[in-house]
XYZ file of C-alpha atoms in Angstrom:
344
model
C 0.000 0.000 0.000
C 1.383 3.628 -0.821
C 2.109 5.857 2.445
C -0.178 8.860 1.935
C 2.668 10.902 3.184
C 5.321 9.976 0.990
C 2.934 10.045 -1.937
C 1.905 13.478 -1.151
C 5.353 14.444 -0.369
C 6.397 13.174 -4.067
C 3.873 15.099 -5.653
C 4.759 18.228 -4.255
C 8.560 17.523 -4.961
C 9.561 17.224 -1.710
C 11.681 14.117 -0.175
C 9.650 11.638 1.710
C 8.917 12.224 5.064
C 11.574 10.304 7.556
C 10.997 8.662 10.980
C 12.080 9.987 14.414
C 15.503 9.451 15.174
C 15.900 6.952 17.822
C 18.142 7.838 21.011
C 21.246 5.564 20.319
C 21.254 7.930 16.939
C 20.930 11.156 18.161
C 21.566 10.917 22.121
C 20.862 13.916 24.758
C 24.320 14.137 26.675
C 24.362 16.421 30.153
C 27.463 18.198 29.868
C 27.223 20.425 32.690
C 30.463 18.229 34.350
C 32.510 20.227 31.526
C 31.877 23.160 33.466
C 31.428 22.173 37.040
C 35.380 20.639 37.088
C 34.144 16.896 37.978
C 37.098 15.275 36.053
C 35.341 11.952 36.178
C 32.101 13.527 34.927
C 34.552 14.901 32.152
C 35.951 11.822 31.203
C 32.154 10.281 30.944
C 31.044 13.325 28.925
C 33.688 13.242 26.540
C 33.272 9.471 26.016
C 29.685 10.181 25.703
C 30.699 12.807 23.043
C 32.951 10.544 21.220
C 30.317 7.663 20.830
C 28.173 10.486 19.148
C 30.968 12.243 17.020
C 31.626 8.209 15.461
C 28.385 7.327 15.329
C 25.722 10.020 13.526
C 27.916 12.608 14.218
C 24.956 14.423 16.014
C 24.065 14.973 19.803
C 21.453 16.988 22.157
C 23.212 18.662 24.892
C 21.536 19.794 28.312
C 23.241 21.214 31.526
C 24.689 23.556 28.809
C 24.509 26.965 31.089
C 22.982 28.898 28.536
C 19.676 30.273 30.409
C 16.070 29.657 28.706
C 15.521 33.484 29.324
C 18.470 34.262 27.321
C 17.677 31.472 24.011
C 14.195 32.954 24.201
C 15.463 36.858 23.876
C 17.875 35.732 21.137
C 14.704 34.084 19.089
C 12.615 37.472 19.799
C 15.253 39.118 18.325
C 15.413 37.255 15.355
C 11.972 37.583 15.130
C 12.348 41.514 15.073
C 15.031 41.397 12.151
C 13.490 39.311 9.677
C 10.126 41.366 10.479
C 12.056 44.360 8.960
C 11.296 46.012 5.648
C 12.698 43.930 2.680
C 14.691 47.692 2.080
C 16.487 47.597 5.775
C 17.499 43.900 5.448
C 19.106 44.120 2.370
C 20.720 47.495 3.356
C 22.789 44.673 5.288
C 23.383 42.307 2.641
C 26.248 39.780 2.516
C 27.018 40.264 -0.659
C 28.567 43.913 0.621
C 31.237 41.574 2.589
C 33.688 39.393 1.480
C 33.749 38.638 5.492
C 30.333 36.465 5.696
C 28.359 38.830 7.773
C 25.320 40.584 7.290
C 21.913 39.963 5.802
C 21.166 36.483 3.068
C 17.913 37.137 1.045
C 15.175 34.405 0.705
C 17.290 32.085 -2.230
C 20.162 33.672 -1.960
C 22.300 30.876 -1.020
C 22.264 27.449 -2.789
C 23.677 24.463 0.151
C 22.730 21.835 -2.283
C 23.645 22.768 -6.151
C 21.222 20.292 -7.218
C 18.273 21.788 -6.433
C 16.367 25.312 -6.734
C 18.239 27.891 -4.204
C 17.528 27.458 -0.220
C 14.142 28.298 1.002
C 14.983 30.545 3.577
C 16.947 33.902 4.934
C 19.584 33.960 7.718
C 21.711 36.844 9.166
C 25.452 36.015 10.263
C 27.473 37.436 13.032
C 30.877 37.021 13.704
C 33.577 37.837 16.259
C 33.193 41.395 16.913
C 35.799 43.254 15.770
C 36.578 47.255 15.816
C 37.587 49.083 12.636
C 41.322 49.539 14.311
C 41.601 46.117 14.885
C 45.254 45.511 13.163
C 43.387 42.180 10.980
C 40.619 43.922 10.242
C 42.793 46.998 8.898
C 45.294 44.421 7.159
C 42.197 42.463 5.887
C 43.154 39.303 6.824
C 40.453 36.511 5.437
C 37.555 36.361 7.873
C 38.340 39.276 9.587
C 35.904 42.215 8.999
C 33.701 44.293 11.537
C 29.934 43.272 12.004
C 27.053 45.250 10.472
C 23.756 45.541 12.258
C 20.286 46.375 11.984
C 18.548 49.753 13.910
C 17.091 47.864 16.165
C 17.298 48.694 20.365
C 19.390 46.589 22.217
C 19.878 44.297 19.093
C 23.235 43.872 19.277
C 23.748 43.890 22.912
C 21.111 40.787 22.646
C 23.241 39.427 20.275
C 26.633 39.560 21.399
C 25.181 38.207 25.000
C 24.379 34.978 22.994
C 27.228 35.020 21.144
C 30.307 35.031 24.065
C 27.503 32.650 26.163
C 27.549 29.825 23.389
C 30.988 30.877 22.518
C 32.503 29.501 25.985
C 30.374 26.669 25.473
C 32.309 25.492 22.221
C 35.328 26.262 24.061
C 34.556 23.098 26.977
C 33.021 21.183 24.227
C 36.368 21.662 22.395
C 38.137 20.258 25.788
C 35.663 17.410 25.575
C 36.660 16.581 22.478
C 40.411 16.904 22.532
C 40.499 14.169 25.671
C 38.283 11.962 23.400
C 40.773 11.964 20.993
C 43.346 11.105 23.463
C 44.651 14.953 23.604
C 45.579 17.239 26.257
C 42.165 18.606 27.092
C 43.415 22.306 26.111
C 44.564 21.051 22.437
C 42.537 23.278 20.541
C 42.626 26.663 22.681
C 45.486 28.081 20.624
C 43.616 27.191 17.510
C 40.591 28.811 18.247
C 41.395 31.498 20.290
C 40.007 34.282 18.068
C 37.690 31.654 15.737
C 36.103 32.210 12.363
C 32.425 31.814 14.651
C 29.281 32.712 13.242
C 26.243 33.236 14.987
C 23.404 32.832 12.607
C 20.003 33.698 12.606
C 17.879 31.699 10.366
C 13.782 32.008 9.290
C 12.229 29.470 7.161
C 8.644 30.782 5.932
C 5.631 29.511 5.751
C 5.512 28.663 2.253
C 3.364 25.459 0.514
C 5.653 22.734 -0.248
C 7.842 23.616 -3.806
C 6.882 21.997 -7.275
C 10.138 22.713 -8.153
C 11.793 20.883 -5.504
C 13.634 23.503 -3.557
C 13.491 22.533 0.609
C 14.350 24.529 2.808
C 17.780 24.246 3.653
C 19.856 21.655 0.942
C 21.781 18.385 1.718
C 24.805 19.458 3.037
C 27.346 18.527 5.641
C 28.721 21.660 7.681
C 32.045 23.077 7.835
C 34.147 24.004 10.108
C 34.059 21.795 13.832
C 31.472 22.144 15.857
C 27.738 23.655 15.303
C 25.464 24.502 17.991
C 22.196 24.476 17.324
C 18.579 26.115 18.405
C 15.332 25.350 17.524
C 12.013 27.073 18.191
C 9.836 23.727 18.374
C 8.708 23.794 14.592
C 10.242 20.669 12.966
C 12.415 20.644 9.781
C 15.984 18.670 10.665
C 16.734 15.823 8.985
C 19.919 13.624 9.437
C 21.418 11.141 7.143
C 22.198 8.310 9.324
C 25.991 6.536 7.993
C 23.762 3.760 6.532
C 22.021 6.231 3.973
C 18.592 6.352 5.863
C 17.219 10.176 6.262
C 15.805 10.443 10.250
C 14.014 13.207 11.819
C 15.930 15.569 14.692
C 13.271 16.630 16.755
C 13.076 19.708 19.036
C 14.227 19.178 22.220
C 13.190 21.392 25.376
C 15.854 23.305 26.671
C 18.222 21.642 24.851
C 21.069 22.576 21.877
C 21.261 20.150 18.565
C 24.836 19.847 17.736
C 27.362 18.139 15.236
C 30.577 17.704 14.295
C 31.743 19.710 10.927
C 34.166 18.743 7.756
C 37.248 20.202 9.304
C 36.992 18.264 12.866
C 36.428 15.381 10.534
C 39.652 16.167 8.701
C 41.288 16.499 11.409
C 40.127 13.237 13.542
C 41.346 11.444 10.139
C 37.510 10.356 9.687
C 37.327 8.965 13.281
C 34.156 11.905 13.694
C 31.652 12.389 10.915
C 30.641 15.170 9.447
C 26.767 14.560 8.438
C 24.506 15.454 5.711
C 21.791 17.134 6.854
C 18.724 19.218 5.898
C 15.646 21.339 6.780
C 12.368 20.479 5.045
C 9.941 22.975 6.480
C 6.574 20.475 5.883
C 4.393 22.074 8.605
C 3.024 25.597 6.827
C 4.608 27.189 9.732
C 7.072 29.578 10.359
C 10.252 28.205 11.625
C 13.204 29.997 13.032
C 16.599 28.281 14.218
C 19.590 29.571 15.460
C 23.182 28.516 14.781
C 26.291 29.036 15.996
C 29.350 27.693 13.839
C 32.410 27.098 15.400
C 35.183 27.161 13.495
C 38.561 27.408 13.906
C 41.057 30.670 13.352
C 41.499 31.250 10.006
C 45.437 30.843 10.121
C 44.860 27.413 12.318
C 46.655 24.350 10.260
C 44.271 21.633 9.882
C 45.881 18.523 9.807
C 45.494 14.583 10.643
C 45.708 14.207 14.501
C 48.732 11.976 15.456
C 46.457 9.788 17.724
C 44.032 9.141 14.291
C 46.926 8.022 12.363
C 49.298 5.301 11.932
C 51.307 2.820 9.566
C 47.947 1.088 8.424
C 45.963 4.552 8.665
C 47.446 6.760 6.740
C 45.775 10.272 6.650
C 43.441 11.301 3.819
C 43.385 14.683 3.491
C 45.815 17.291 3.092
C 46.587 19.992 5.131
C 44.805 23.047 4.321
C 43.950 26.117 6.959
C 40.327 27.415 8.257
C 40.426 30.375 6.247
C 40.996 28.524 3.116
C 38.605 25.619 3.788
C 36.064 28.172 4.626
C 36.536 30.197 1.581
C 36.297 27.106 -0.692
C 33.012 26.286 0.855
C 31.365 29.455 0.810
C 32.562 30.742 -3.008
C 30.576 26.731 -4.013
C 27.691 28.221 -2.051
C 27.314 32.445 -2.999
C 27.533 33.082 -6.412
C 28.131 36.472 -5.782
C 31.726 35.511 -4.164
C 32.425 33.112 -7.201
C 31.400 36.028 -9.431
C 33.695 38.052 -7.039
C 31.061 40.803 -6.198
C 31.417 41.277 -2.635
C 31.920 44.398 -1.724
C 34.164 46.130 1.212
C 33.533 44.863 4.721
């Protein structure tokens, strides 16, 4: 017998619906030992971690510190931004920085180049950086000032969120270093002043596409770590390692996170970086909000000796975050393949 679902979901181009992910695929981890100083709540969080990073690649985290006052002032705020006059938002457009920040118009950004452009519009933030700082005057890669919208206490909001989920990546970071039998502060001087974006994302309520465009492409994500919240409206998708498309759903209080292509590259494939996507199915609204941690842009990514060996070779060159990064985004804008970004 046909599933009415999937049927309906093939007629209006979309991809069939998935099931739930179970929770040995996506687990909900308590990490608040990471920040409490409970070495043997440490050691069990970053095992816990580790299962995750080699299994889906995704994880729910609670105990994460980051107040539900504070997630829920962050989503108002997006809220407020994308309510703004099509004019205002793209007075802030991304295509005026070759630095990734600012405004990305509904379609503006293709994740999957197989498909019609990504149903959706997102604002990025990055490290905040003055005009006199000396890499933002030499215009190093990644390292332009943020623009924002005339909006009170927007930015204070923002920059709140940003340093509270910021630390966070910094003891996930730890985690992750003593699960890959490093000294727990491995990563600190490569990500001291990281290519991080916080990103504001709003997926509208739009009927499903003839054309086949979802809201968010199959993609895998790219730098280490992403850190992820959701307003409740479902939309996530994960492609498990055996090719089977499951469902993320929200989770109360908690962040959705996974492991990107350069902590894969540099765990030698131990971690996975996942495919994943956002099909917006509901007819609602749905707003998430990232933050992507990735490294600085001068940090050498490079096999891990303790992934690598005489019968495990490593498989990817070295390469840095700011060059990684700029390879991913120029496949994803065509305004910074065409190079039309303008002066940060």
């Amino acid at each position: 017998m046909t599933d009415p679902a999937a049927a309906a979901s093939a007629d209006a181009g979309l991809p069939a619906p998935p099931r739930a992910a179970g929770p040995e695929e996506i687990p909900v981890i308590d990490v608040a030992p990471l920040a409490s100083g409970d070495s043997e709540g440490t050691a069990a969080v970053a095992a816990a971690i580790g299962r995750a990073c080699r299994g889906t690649g995704f994880f729910y985290i609670r105990g994460h510190g980051v107040p539900d006052t504070m997630m829920a002032e962050a989503f108002a705020a997006s809220r407020a931004l994308f309510a703004l006059p099509d004019t205002e938002k793209d007075a802030l457009s991304i295509t005026r920085s070759p630095h990734n920040r600012g405004y990305v118009a509904l379609a503006g950004e293709s994740l999957d180049p197989a498909i019609p452009a990504d149903r959706k519009e997102a604002f990025n933030i990055g490290l905040d950086l003055a005009l006199d700082d000396p890499e933002v005057v030499a215009g190093a890669p990644f390292r332009g000032v943020n623009v924002w919208p005339d909006l009170p206490g927007w930015r204070a909001t923002m920059l709140d969120y940003f340093e509270r989920v910021r630390a966070l990546g910094h003891r996930l970071h730890r985690a992750i270093a003593l699960d890959l039998g490093l000294e727990a502060g491995f990563f600190e001087p490569r990500i001291g002043r990281p290519m991080a974006t916080l990103r504001l994302l709003h997926y509208p309520a739009e009927p499903p596409a003839a054309d086949g465009a979802i809201g968010a492409g199959v993609h895998t994500d790219y730098g280490n770590v992403t850190i992820l919240a959701t307003d409740g409206a479902p939309g996530l998708e994960v492609r498990t390692r055996s090719g089977e498309w499951v469902a993320a759903p929200h989770v109360p209080g908690c962040f959705v996170c996974n492991i990107g292509d350069l902590l894969m590259r540099w765990s030698n494939d131990e971690y996975v970086s996942t495919p994943h996507r956002v099909v917006n199915r509901t007819g609602v609204e749905r707003y998430s909000i990232a933050f992507f941690f990735d490294p600085d842009p001068d940090a050498r990514i490079e096999c891990l000796e303790t992934c690598r060996g005489p019968d495990r070779p490593a498989r990817y060159p070295p390469t840095t975050g700011a060059d990684y990064l700029a390879e991913r985004l120029d496949a994803t804008y065509a305004f910074r393949r065409n190079g039309d970004a303008g002066p940060s």
